[in-house]
CSV table of C-alpha atoms and ligand atoms in Angstrom, one decimal:
chain,number,residue,atom,x,y,z
A,11,MET,CA,8.1,-73.8,16.2
A,12,GLY,CA,10.5,-76.7,15.4
A,13,GLU,CA,12.2,-77.0,12.1
A,14,LEU,CA,12.2,-75.4,8.7
A,15,VAL,CA,11.8,-77.3,5.4
A,16,ILE,CA,13.3,-75.6,2.3
A,17,ARG,CA,13.2,-76.6,-1.3
A,18,GLY,CA,15.8,-74.5,-3.1
A,19,GLN,CA,16.2,-73.3,-6.7
A,20,ASN,CA,13.4,-70.6,-6.5
A,21,ARG,CA,14.5,-67.2,-7.6
A,22,LEU,CA,13.4,-64.5,-5.1
A,23,SER,CA,11.3,-61.4,-5.9
A,24,GLY,CA,9.1,-59.0,-4.1
A,25,LYS,CA,9.4,-56.6,-1.2
A,26,ILE,CA,9.5,-56.9,2.6
A,27,ASN,CA,9.6,-54.4,5.3
A,28,ILE,CA,12.4,-55.3,7.7
A,29,GLN,CA,11.7,-55.9,11.4
A,30,GLY,CA,13.0,-53.6,14.2
A,31,SER,CA,16.6,-54.1,15.2
A,32,LYS,CA,17.2,-56.7,17.9
A,33,ASN,CA,20.5,-55.1,18.9
A,34,SER,CA,19.0,-51.7,19.2
A,35,ALA,CA,15.8,-52.8,21.0
A,36,LEU,CA,17.5,-54.8,23.7
A,37,PRO,CA,19.6,-52.0,25.2
A,38,ILE,CA,16.7,-49.6,24.8
A,39,ILE,CA,14.4,-51.8,26.8
A,40,ALA,CA,17.0,-51.9,29.6
A,41,ALA,CA,17.4,-48.1,29.4
A,42,ALA,CA,13.7,-47.6,29.8
A,43,LEU,CA,14.2,-48.6,33.4
A,44,LEU,CA,16.2,-45.4,34.0
A,45,THR,CA,13.0,-43.4,34.5
A,46,ASP,CA,9.9,-44.0,36.6
A,47,GLU,CA,7.8,-42.4,33.9
A,48,ALA,CA,6.1,-44.3,31.1
A,49,VAL,CA,8.2,-45.2,28.0
A,50,VAL,CA,6.7,-46.3,24.7
A,51,ILE,CA,8.9,-48.2,22.2
A,52,ASP,CA,7.5,-48.7,18.7
A,53,ASN,CA,8.7,-51.2,16.0
A,54,CYS,CA,10.0,-53.5,18.7
A,55,PRO,CA,10.7,-56.9,17.1
A,56,ALA,CA,8.6,-59.9,18.4
A,57,ILE,CA,11.7,-62.1,19.0
A,58,SER,CA,12.5,-64.4,21.9
A,59,ASP,CA,15.3,-62.2,23.2
A,60,VAL,CA,12.8,-59.3,23.6
A,61,PHE,CA,10.4,-61.7,25.4
A,62,HIS,CA,13.2,-62.6,27.7
A,63,MET,CA,13.9,-58.9,28.4
A,64,GLN,CA,10.2,-58.4,29.1
A,65,LYS,CA,10.2,-61.2,31.7
A,66,ILE,CA,13.3,-59.9,33.4
A,67,ILE,CA,12.1,-56.3,33.7
A,68,SER,CA,8.7,-57.5,34.9
A,69,ARG,CA,10.3,-59.6,37.6
A,70,LEU,CA,12.4,-56.5,38.6
A,71,GLY,CA,9.1,-54.8,39.3
A,72,ALA,CA,8.5,-52.8,36.1
A,73,GLU,CA,5.1,-52.9,34.3
A,74,CYS,CA,5.7,-54.0,30.7
A,75,ILE,CA,3.1,-54.5,28.0
A,76,PHE,CA,4.0,-55.7,24.5
A,77,LYS,CA,1.3,-55.6,21.8
A,78,ASP,CA,1.5,-55.3,18.0
A,79,GLY,CA,5.1,-54.3,18.0
A,80,THR,CA,4.8,-51.6,20.7
A,81,MET,CA,6.2,-52.1,24.2
A,82,THR,CA,5.1,-49.8,27.0
A,83,ILE,CA,7.3,-49.8,30.2
A,84,SER,CA,6.7,-48.1,33.5
A,85,ALA,CA,9.4,-48.7,36.1
A,86,GLY,CA,8.2,-47.3,39.4
A,87,ARG,CA,10.0,-49.3,42.1
A,88,LEU,CA,12.7,-51.8,41.0
A,89,SER,CA,14.4,-54.7,42.8
A,90,SER,CA,18.2,-55.1,42.3
A,91,ALA,CA,18.3,-58.8,41.6
A,92,PRO,CA,17.1,-59.8,38.1
A,93,ASP,CA,15.9,-63.4,37.6
A,94,PHE,CA,19.0,-65.6,37.4
A,95,GLU,CA,17.5,-68.2,35.1
A,96,TYR,CA,16.4,-65.7,32.5
A,97,CYS,CA,19.7,-63.7,32.8
A,98,ARG,CA,21.7,-66.9,32.0
A,99,GLN,CA,19.9,-67.4,28.7
A,100,PHE,CA,21.2,-64.5,26.7
A,101,ARG,CA,23.9,-61.9,26.5
A,102,ALA,CA,21.8,-58.7,26.7
A,103,SER,CA,21.1,-59.4,30.4
A,104,SER,CA,24.5,-58.0,31.1
A,105,LEU,CA,23.0,-54.6,30.2
A,106,PHE,CA,21.1,-54.4,33.5
A,107,MET,CA,24.3,-53.7,35.5
A,108,GLY,CA,24.5,-50.0,34.6
A,109,VAL,CA,20.8,-49.5,34.8
A,110,LEU,CA,20.4,-51.0,38.3
A,111,LEU,CA,23.4,-49.2,39.7
A,112,SER,CA,21.9,-45.9,38.5
A,113,ARG,CA,18.3,-46.7,39.7
A,114,THR,CA,18.8,-48.7,42.8
A,115,GLY,CA,22.5,-48.3,43.7
A,116,CYS,CA,23.3,-52.0,43.5
A,117,PHE,CA,22.7,-55.3,41.6
A,118,VAL,CA,23.3,-59.1,42.1
A,119,MET,CA,23.3,-61.1,38.9
A,120,PRO,CA,24.8,-64.1,37.2
A,121,TYR,CA,27.2,-64.0,34.2
A,122,PRO,CA,25.2,-63.6,31.0
A,123,GLY,CA,24.5,-66.3,28.5
A,124,GLY,CA,24.2,-66.0,24.7
A,125,CYS,CA,25.4,-67.6,21.5
A,126,HIS,CA,28.5,-69.8,22.0
A,127,ILE,CA,30.6,-67.9,19.6
A,128,GLY,CA,33.5,-67.1,21.9
A,129,SER,CA,34.5,-66.7,25.6
A,130,ARG,CA,32.5,-63.4,25.8
A,131,PRO,CA,33.8,-62.1,29.2
A,132,VAL,CA,32.4,-58.9,30.8
A,133,ASN,CA,35.6,-57.5,32.1
A,134,PHE,CA,35.3,-54.3,30.1
A,135,HIS,CA,31.8,-53.8,31.5
A,136,ILE,CA,33.1,-54.2,35.0
A,137,ASP,CA,36.2,-52.1,34.6
A,138,GLY,CA,34.2,-49.2,33.0
A,139,LEU,CA,31.6,-49.2,35.7
A,140,ARG,CA,34.3,-49.2,38.4
A,141,LYS,CA,35.9,-46.2,36.6
A,142,THR,CA,32.5,-44.3,37.0
A,143,GLY,CA,32.2,-44.9,40.7
A,144,ALA,CA,30.9,-48.5,41.2
A,145,GLN,CA,32.3,-51.1,43.4
A,146,ILE,CA,32.0,-54.5,41.8
A,147,GLU,CA,32.9,-58.0,43.1
A,148,GLU,CA,32.9,-61.3,41.2
A,149,THR,CA,32.1,-64.3,43.3
A,150,GLY,CA,32.4,-67.4,41.1
A,151,ASP,CA,29.1,-67.4,39.2
A,152,GLU,CA,27.7,-64.0,40.5
A,153,ILE,CA,28.5,-60.4,39.9
A,154,ILE,CA,27.7,-58.0,42.7
A,155,GLY,CA,27.8,-54.3,42.2
A,156,TYR,CA,27.0,-51.3,44.5
A,157,CYS,CA,27.6,-47.6,44.7
A,158,GLY,CA,26.6,-44.6,46.7
A,159,GLY,CA,25.6,-42.9,43.5
A,160,LEU,CA,27.8,-43.1,40.3
A,161,THR,CA,30.2,-40.2,39.9
A,162,GLY,CA,31.3,-40.2,36.3
A,163,GLY,CA,34.9,-40.8,35.2
A,164,GLU,CA,37.1,-41.6,32.3
A,165,TYR,CA,37.6,-45.0,30.6
A,166,VAL,CA,39.5,-46.0,27.5
A,167,PHE,CA,38.1,-49.3,26.1
A,168,PRO,CA,40.9,-51.9,25.4
A,169,TYR,CA,38.6,-53.0,22.5
A,170,PRO,CA,35.5,-51.2,21.1
A,171,SER,CA,33.0,-53.4,22.9
A,172,VAL,CA,29.3,-52.7,22.0
A,173,GLY,CA,27.7,-54.1,25.1
A,174,ALA,CA,30.3,-52.7,27.5
A,175,LEU,CA,29.8,-49.2,26.0
A,176,GLU,CA,26.0,-49.5,26.3
A,177,ASN,CA,26.3,-50.5,29.9
A,178,ILE,CA,28.6,-47.7,30.9
A,179,ILE,CA,26.6,-45.1,29.1
A,180,MET,CA,23.4,-46.2,30.9
A,181,GLY,CA,25.2,-46.0,34.2
A,182,ALA,CA,26.6,-42.5,33.4
A,183,VAL,CA,23.6,-40.6,32.2
A,184,CYS,CA,22.4,-39.8,35.8
A,185,ALA,CA,25.9,-39.9,37.4
A,186,LYS,CA,27.0,-36.9,39.4
A,187,GLY,CA,29.6,-35.5,37.0
A,188,LYS,CA,31.0,-36.0,33.6
A,189,THR,CA,32.1,-39.2,31.9
A,190,VAL,CA,34.5,-39.4,29.0
A,191,LEU,CA,34.7,-42.7,27.1
A,192,LYS,CA,37.4,-43.4,24.5
A,193,ASN,CA,38.0,-46.0,21.8
A,194,CYS,CA,34.3,-46.5,21.7
A,195,ALA,CA,32.3,-48.9,19.5
A,196,MET,CA,30.7,-47.0,16.6
A,197,GLU,CA,27.9,-49.4,15.7
A,198,PRO,CA,24.6,-47.9,14.7
A,199,GLU,CA,23.0,-49.6,17.7
A,200,ILE,CA,25.0,-47.2,19.9
A,201,VAL,CA,23.6,-44.2,18.0
A,202,ASP,CA,20.1,-45.6,18.4
A,203,LEU,CA,20.5,-46.1,22.2
A,204,CYS,CA,22.0,-42.6,22.6
A,205,CYS,CA,19.1,-41.1,20.5
A,206,PHE,CA,16.7,-42.8,22.8
A,207,LEU,CA,18.5,-41.6,26.0
A,208,THR,CA,18.7,-38.1,24.7
A,209,ARG,CA,15.0,-38.1,24.1
A,210,MET,CA,14.6,-39.1,27.8
A,211,GLY,CA,16.7,-35.9,28.7
A,212,ALA,CA,20.2,-37.3,28.8
A,213,LYS,CA,23.2,-35.2,27.7
A,214,ILE,CA,25.4,-37.4,25.5
A,215,TYR,CA,27.8,-36.0,22.9
A,216,GLY,CA,29.7,-37.9,20.2
A,217,ALA,CA,27.6,-41.1,19.8
A,218,GLY,CA,28.8,-43.0,16.7
A,219,GLY,CA,32.3,-41.7,17.1
A,220,LYS,CA,35.4,-43.0,19.0
A,221,THR,CA,35.0,-40.6,21.9
A,222,ILE,CA,31.7,-40.1,23.8
A,223,GLU,CA,31.1,-37.5,26.6
A,224,ILE,CA,28.2,-37.7,29.0
A,225,GLU,CA,27.1,-35.0,31.4
A,226,GLY,CA,25.1,-36.6,34.2
A,227,VAL,CA,21.6,-35.2,34.8
A,228,GLU,CA,19.4,-35.3,37.8
A,229,LYS,CA,16.6,-37.3,36.3
A,230,LEU,CA,15.3,-38.8,33.1
A,231,HIS,CA,11.7,-38.5,31.9
A,232,GLY,CA,9.5,-40.8,29.8
A,233,CYS,CA,9.4,-40.7,26.0
A,234,ARG,CA,8.2,-42.5,22.8
A,235,TYR,CA,10.8,-43.9,20.4
A,236,THR,CA,10.7,-46.0,17.2
A,237,VAL,CA,13.3,-48.7,16.8
A,238,PRO,CA,15.1,-48.5,13.4
A,239,GLY,CA,15.2,-51.5,11.0
A,240,ASP,CA,17.5,-54.4,11.8
A,241,ARG,CA,20.6,-54.1,9.6
A,242,ILE,CA,21.7,-57.7,10.2
A,243,ALA,CA,18.2,-59.2,9.3
A,244,ALA,CA,18.3,-57.0,6.2
A,245,GLY,CA,21.8,-58.1,5.3
A,246,THR,CA,20.7,-61.7,5.7
A,247,TYR,CA,18.0,-61.3,3.1
A,248,MET,CA,20.4,-59.5,0.8
A,249,ALA,CA,22.7,-62.5,1.0
A,250,ALA,CA,19.7,-64.7,0.4
A,251,CYS,CA,19.1,-63.0,-2.9
A,252,ALA,CA,22.8,-63.3,-3.9
A,253,ILE,CA,22.4,-67.1,-3.3
A,254,ALA,CA,19.0,-67.7,-4.9
A,255,GLY,CA,19.2,-65.0,-7.6
A,256,GLY,CA,16.3,-62.6,-8.3
A,257,ASN,CA,15.2,-59.1,-7.5
A,258,ILE,CA,14.1,-58.0,-4.1
A,259,CYS,CA,13.4,-54.7,-2.3
A,260,ILE,CA,13.9,-54.3,1.5
A,261,GLY,CA,12.1,-51.4,3.1
A,262,GLY,CA,12.4,-49.7,6.5
A,263,ILE,CA,16.2,-49.9,6.6
A,264,LYS,CA,18.9,-47.2,6.6
A,265,PRO,CA,21.0,-48.3,3.7
A,266,ARG,CA,24.3,-46.6,4.9
A,267,ARG,CA,24.3,-49.0,7.9
A,268,LEU,CA,25.0,-51.8,5.5
A,269,ASP,CA,27.7,-50.3,3.3
A,270,ALA,CA,30.2,-53.0,4.1
A,271,VAL,CA,27.8,-55.8,3.2
A,272,THR,CA,26.7,-53.9,0.0
A,273,ASN,CA,30.3,-53.5,-1.1
A,274,ILE,CA,31.0,-57.3,-0.8
A,275,LEU,CA,27.7,-58.3,-2.6
A,276,ARG,CA,28.6,-55.9,-5.4
A,277,LYS,CA,32.0,-57.6,-5.7
A,278,THR,CA,30.2,-60.9,-6.2
A,279,GLY,CA,28.2,-59.5,-9.1
A,280,CYS,CA,25.0,-58.4,-7.4
A,281,HIS,CA,23.5,-55.0,-8.3
A,282,VAL,CA,22.6,-53.2,-5.1
A,283,PHE,CA,20.6,-49.9,-5.3
A,284,THR,CA,20.1,-47.8,-2.1
A,285,ASP,CA,17.8,-44.9,-1.4
A,286,ASP,CA,18.5,-43.0,1.8
A,287,LYS,CA,15.3,-41.0,1.3
A,288,THR,CA,12.9,-43.9,1.2
A,289,ASP,CA,15.1,-46.1,3.4
A,290,GLU,CA,15.1,-48.9,0.9
A,291,ILE,CA,17.6,-51.3,-0.6
A,292,ILE,CA,17.1,-53.2,-3.9
A,293,VAL,CA,19.2,-56.2,-4.7
A,294,LEU,CA,19.3,-57.7,-8.2
A,295,SER,CA,21.2,-61.0,-8.8
A,296,ASP,CA,21.4,-63.0,-12.0
A,297,GLY,CA,22.8,-66.0,-10.2
A,298,ARG,CA,26.4,-65.4,-11.3
A,299,ARG,CA,28.6,-65.2,-8.3
A,300,LYS,CA,32.1,-63.9,-8.7
A,301,PRO,CA,34.4,-64.9,-5.9
A,302,VAL,CA,35.7,-62.4,-3.3
A,303,ALA,CA,39.2,-63.6,-2.3
A,304,TYR,CA,39.2,-62.4,1.4
A,305,ILE,CA,36.6,-61.2,3.8
A,306,ARG,CA,37.5,-60.0,7.3
A,307,THR,CA,35.0,-59.0,10.0
A,308,GLY,CA,35.6,-56.2,12.4
A,309,PRO,CA,34.1,-53.5,14.5
A,310,TYR,CA,31.8,-51.1,12.6
A,311,PRO,CA,32.1,-49.8,9.9
A,312,GLU,CA,34.0,-53.0,8.9
A,313,PHE,CA,32.2,-56.0,7.7
A,314,PRO,CA,29.9,-57.1,10.6
A,315,THR,CA,30.7,-60.3,12.5
A,316,ASP,CA,26.9,-60.9,12.7
A,317,MET,CA,27.0,-61.4,8.9
A,318,GLN,CA,30.0,-63.7,8.8
A,319,ALA,CA,28.0,-67.0,8.7
A,320,GLN,CA,25.6,-65.6,6.1
A,321,ILE,CA,28.4,-64.5,3.7
A,322,MET,CA,30.1,-67.9,4.3
A,323,ALA,CA,26.8,-69.5,3.0
A,324,ALA,CA,26.9,-67.2,0.0
A,325,ALA,CA,30.6,-68.0,-0.6
A,326,ALA,CA,29.6,-71.7,-0.8
A,327,TYR,CA,28.2,-70.8,-4.2
A,328,PHE,CA,30.9,-68.4,-5.4
A,329,SER,CA,32.7,-69.3,-8.7
A,330,GLY,CA,36.0,-69.5,-6.8
A,331,SER,CA,37.7,-69.6,-3.4
A,332,CYS,CA,37.1,-67.2,-0.5
A,333,ARG,CA,39.0,-66.9,2.8
A,334,ILE,CA,36.9,-65.6,5.7
A,335,TRP,CA,38.4,-64.5,9.0
A,336,ASP,CA,36.3,-63.3,12.0
A,337,SER,CA,38.5,-60.9,14.0
A,338,VAL,CA,35.7,-60.2,16.6
A,339,PHE,CA,34.8,-63.7,18.0
A,340,GLU,CA,37.2,-66.6,18.2
A,341,ASN,CA,34.7,-69.4,17.9
A,342,ARG,CA,32.2,-68.4,15.3
A,343,TYR,CA,32.8,-71.0,12.5
A,344,MET,CA,30.5,-73.7,13.7
A,345,THR,CA,28.1,-73.2,10.8
A,346,ALA,CA,30.9,-74.3,8.4
A,347,TYR,CA,30.4,-77.9,9.6
A,348,GLU,CA,26.7,-77.8,8.9
A,349,LEU,CA,27.3,-76.2,5.5
A,350,LYS,CA,29.8,-79.1,4.7
A,351,ALA,CA,27.0,-81.5,5.6
A,352,MET,CA,24.9,-79.8,2.9
A,353,GLY,CA,27.7,-80.5,0.4
A,354,ALA,CA,29.7,-77.2,0.7
A,355,ASP,CA,33.5,-77.4,0.2
A,356,ILE,CA,34.8,-75.6,3.3
A,357,THR,CA,38.1,-76.0,5.3
A,358,VAL,CA,38.1,-74.7,8.9
A,359,ASP,CA,41.5,-73.9,10.5
A,360,THR,CA,42.7,-72.1,13.6
A,361,ASP,CA,42.0,-68.6,12.3
A,362,GLY,CA,39.4,-68.8,9.7
A,363,VAL,CA,37.7,-70.8,6.9
A,364,THR,CA,38.4,-71.3,3.2
A,365,VAL,CA,35.3,-71.8,1.1
A,366,ARG,CA,35.6,-73.2,-2.4
A,367,GLY,CA,32.4,-72.3,-4.2
A,368,LEU,CA,30.2,-74.9,-6.0
A,369,PRO,CA,27.4,-74.5,-8.5
A,370,GLY,CA,24.9,-76.0,-6.1
A,371,LEU,CA,24.5,-77.9,-2.8
A,372,ALA,CA,22.6,-81.1,-2.1
A,373,GLY,CA,21.1,-79.9,1.2
A,374,GLY,CA,20.1,-82.4,3.8
A,375,ARG,CA,19.2,-82.4,7.5
A,376,VAL,CA,21.3,-79.8,9.5
A,377,LYS,CA,21.1,-78.1,12.9
A,378,ALA,CA,21.3,-74.5,13.9
A,379,HIS,CA,23.8,-74.0,16.8
A,380,ASP,CA,23.5,-70.2,17.1
A,381,LEU,CA,21.3,-67.3,15.9
A,382,ARG,CA,23.2,-66.1,12.9
A,383,GLY,CA,24.5,-69.5,11.9
A,384,GLY,CA,21.0,-70.8,11.9
A,385,ALA,CA,19.9,-68.0,9.5
A,386,ALA,CA,22.9,-68.8,7.3
A,387,LEU,CA,21.8,-72.4,6.9
A,388,VAL,CA,18.3,-71.3,5.9
A,389,ILE,CA,19.6,-69.0,3.2
A,390,ALA,CA,22.2,-71.6,2.0
A,391,ALA,CA,19.2,-73.9,1.5
A,392,LEU,CA,17.8,-71.6,-1.1
A,393,GLY,CA,20.5,-72.8,-3.5
A,394,ALA,CA,20.3,-76.5,-2.5
A,395,ASP,CA,17.8,-79.2,-3.5
A,396,TYR,CA,16.0,-80.0,-0.2
A,397,THR,CA,17.0,-79.0,3.3
A,398,VAL,CA,15.6,-79.5,6.8
A,399,VAL,CA,17.0,-77.0,9.4
A,400,GLU,CA,16.5,-78.2,13.0
A,401,GLN,CA,16.8,-76.3,16.3
A,402,CYS,CA,15.3,-73.2,14.9
A,403,ARG,CA,14.7,-71.8,18.3
A,404,TYR,CA,18.1,-70.2,17.9
A,405,ILE,CA,16.9,-68.3,14.8
A,406,GLU,CA,13.7,-67.2,16.6
A,407,ARG,CA,16.0,-65.3,19.1
A,408,GLY,CA,16.7,-62.6,16.5
A,409,TYR,CA,14.3,-63.1,13.5
A,410,GLU,CA,10.6,-62.4,14.0
A,411,ASP,CA,9.7,-65.0,11.3
A,412,ILE,CA,12.4,-65.9,8.7
A,413,GLN,CA,9.9,-68.3,7.1
A,414,ARG,CA,7.3,-65.5,6.7
A,415,ASP,CA,9.9,-63.1,5.2
A,416,LEU,CA,11.5,-65.5,2.8
A,417,GLU,CA,8.1,-67.0,1.7
A,418,GLN,CA,6.9,-63.5,1.0
A,419,LEU,CA,10.0,-63.1,-1.3
A,420,GLY,CA,9.1,-66.3,-3.2
A,421,ALA,CA,11.1,-69.0,-1.4
A,422,ASP,CA,9.6,-72.5,-0.9
A,423,ILE,CA,10.0,-72.7,2.9
A,424,ARG,CA,7.7,-73.9,5.6
A,425,TRP,CA,7.6,-74.5,9.3
A,426,ARG,CA,7.2,-78.1,10.6
A,427,HIS,CA,7.0,-79.6,14.0
A,428,ALA,CA,10.3,-81.4,14.8
A,429,GLY,CA,10.5,-84.9,13.6
A,430,ASP,CA,7.5,-84.8,11.2
A,431,GLY,CA,9.6,-86.1,8.3
A,432,THR,CA,6.8,-87.7,6.3
A,433,GLU,CA,7.7,-86.8,2.7
A,434,GLU,CA,11.5,-86.5,2.9
A,435,SER,CA,12.5,-90.1,2.1
A,436,GLU,CA,12.5,-89.2,-1.6
A,437,PHE,CA,14.8,-86.2,-0.9
A,438,LEU,CA,17.3,-87.1,1.9
B,17,EPZ,C1,27.0,-57.3,20.6
B,17,EPZ,O1,27.5,-58.3,21.5
B,17,EPZ,C2,25.9,-57.9,19.8
B,17,EPZ,N1,24.8,-58.4,20.7
B,17,EPZ,C3,26.4,-59.1,19.0
B,17,EPZ,O2,25.3,-59.6,18.2
B,17,EPZ,C4,27.5,-58.6,18.1
B,17,EPZ,O3,28.1,-59.7,17.4
B,17,EPZ,C5,28.6,-57.9,18.9
B,17,EPZ,O4,28.0,-56.8,19.7
B,17,EPZ,C6,29.7,-57.3,18.1
B,17,EPZ,O5,29.1,-56.4,17.2
B,17,EPZ,C7,23.9,-57.5,21.2
B,17,EPZ,O6,24.0,-56.3,20.9
B,17,EPZ,C8,22.8,-58.1,22.1
B,17,EPZ,P1,31.2,-57.0,22.1
B,17,EPZ,P2,28.5,-57.9,22.6
B,17,EPZ,O7,31.2,-56.7,23.6
B,17,EPZ,O8,28.2,-56.6,23.2
B,17,EPZ,C9,35.2,-59.0,23.6
B,17,EPZ,C10,23.9,-61.2,17.4
B,17,EPZ,O9,24.0,-62.2,16.6
B,17,EPZ,N2,34.8,-58.5,25.0
B,17,EPZ,O10,31.3,-55.9,21.1
B,17,EPZ,O11,28.6,-59.1,23.6
B,17,EPZ,C11,34.2,-60.1,23.2
B,17,EPZ,O12,34.6,-61.4,23.7
B,17,EPZ,C12,24.8,-60.9,18.5
B,17,EPZ,O13,22.9,-60.4,17.2
B,17,EPZ,C13,35.7,-58.7,26.0
B,17,EPZ,O14,36.7,-59.3,25.9
B,17,EPZ,O15,29.9,-57.9,21.8
B,17,EPZ,C14,34.4,-60.1,21.7
B,17,EPZ,O16,35.5,-60.8,21.3
B,17,EPZ,C15,26.0,-62.0,18.5
B,17,EPZ,N3,35.3,-58.2,27.3
B,17,EPZ,C16,34.6,-58.6,21.4
B,17,EPZ,O17,35.0,-58.0,22.7
B,17,EPZ,C17,34.1,-57.5,27.5
B,17,EPZ,O18,33.9,-57.1,28.6
B,17,EPZ,C18,33.3,-57.8,20.9
B,17,EPZ,O19,32.3,-58.1,21.9
B,17,EPZ,C19,33.2,-57.4,26.4
B,17,EPZ,C20,33.6,-57.9,25.1
C-alpha cells in the first residue's frame, strides 16, 4: 500500500479479534503437501508471506485456493524444485526441504531469504535431515537433497531452532522408523504444527516439550484445521496500549502464550487481565510507564525476540532507563536508529541497546527495515506528534492490516501512497 501516517496522542479503546498466526500458518501450509488428499486451513492470515507460500505450492503442482481466510490445498503430484525467486524472498521457504524429501524423495532449492536480523543459517535443518536419512549437498547458492525414503533417527539440536524442528518433524512423520529429537524449541507454533499433523494421522509425542518422538506412518490423510491467533500481533497491540494509554480487549488469542509479554507490561504499570475460557486479553494503561531495568529475549517461554522491537518502542516512553538484549538474533536492533530519528534517547552497542525513556517523541519520517521493526515504529508513533512510516511492505508480511486494527482501537492512522506528503509541511 505504501506508507502510514500517524498522529499520536489518542488513547486507545475498543476490541479487536486478532488475525491467525503467521508463524503457525506458514509451516502448516507446507505440511499440507504431505498428503495427496484435500486439506482445509481456516483463520489463515491474509499476509504477503502466506501469498508467497501459495505461489510456491501452486508452482510445485498443488492446487491452492485462498478465500475469506480459508485456504484449501490439494497436492496430487508435486515437483521437487520450488520457484527460486519466491523462495529467496522469505525464511519459511526453508520448510519445504522436509516436505519434499518425504513426498518426492528429493529437492533443489536456494537458501531462504527473510528479515535481515542475523545470519540465519540452515545448518541445523540440514544436519537434522541428514540424521533422519537424507543426503544433502550445498553447492554455493543451492541446497540439494535426496533420499531413498527417510528412515527416522536421533538428533539433538545445538540450539532450540523453531524452523529446523518444524522441517525435521515434517520429514519424519512418514519416515520408516522412529525419530527422537532433543533440545527442541517449545514455541506454541510447534504445538500448532504438531496438532495439525496429528489430525492428518501422524504419531507425534511431546510437542511443546524439550524432547519429541515421532513414529513414522505409511500415509497421511486430509483434514480441516483452524489456525490459532497470532501471539506476536496480539503482543504488538498490547504494547501499543502501553504507549498510547487506554483500555483495549484482544479476542481470539490464547493468553498463556503471552505470559512473558504480560509480565513485562505489568511491571511497567499496565493492568493486564486474561481469560483462558474466552481467549481474551484486556489491557488497561493510564499512561504512567514505570521502567523495567533489563529485558532479555530468548527461546519460548522467555520473552519473544519477535516482540523485542515493540518493547523497545514502549521503553522509549518509560520513566527511566531500560537495557534490552536480544539473545536470539545478533542483528535485530536496526529499529533503534529509526526510533532515535523520532526523538527517542537510545544507545546501541555490541550486545544490546540502552533506552532512556522520555515523556513524548516528536515523530517524523522513518523507514521500516523488517517486519517487527516496522510494526514497532507504528506503535511508537502513537505516543508522538506526527509520524510517516515508509516501506510498509515489510509490515504487510506479517500483519493483515495494522492500520485497520489500530484505527478500530481509536488511533489516528491512515494509509497513503508513498510520497503523497501534501499536508505534512506543518508537522515535519
Ligand atoms: C522463526 O524463525 C520465526 N519465523 C521467527 O519469526 C522467530 O523470530 C524465530 O523463529 C525465533 O522464534 C517463522 O516461524 C517463519 P530459529 P527461524 O531457527 O525458524 C539460529 C517473525 O518476525 N539458527 O528459531 O528462522 C538462528 O540464526 C520471524 O515472525 C542456526 O544457527 O528461527 C537464530 O540465531 C522473524 N542454524 C536462532 O538459531 C539453523 O539451522 C533461532 O533461529 C537455524 C537457526
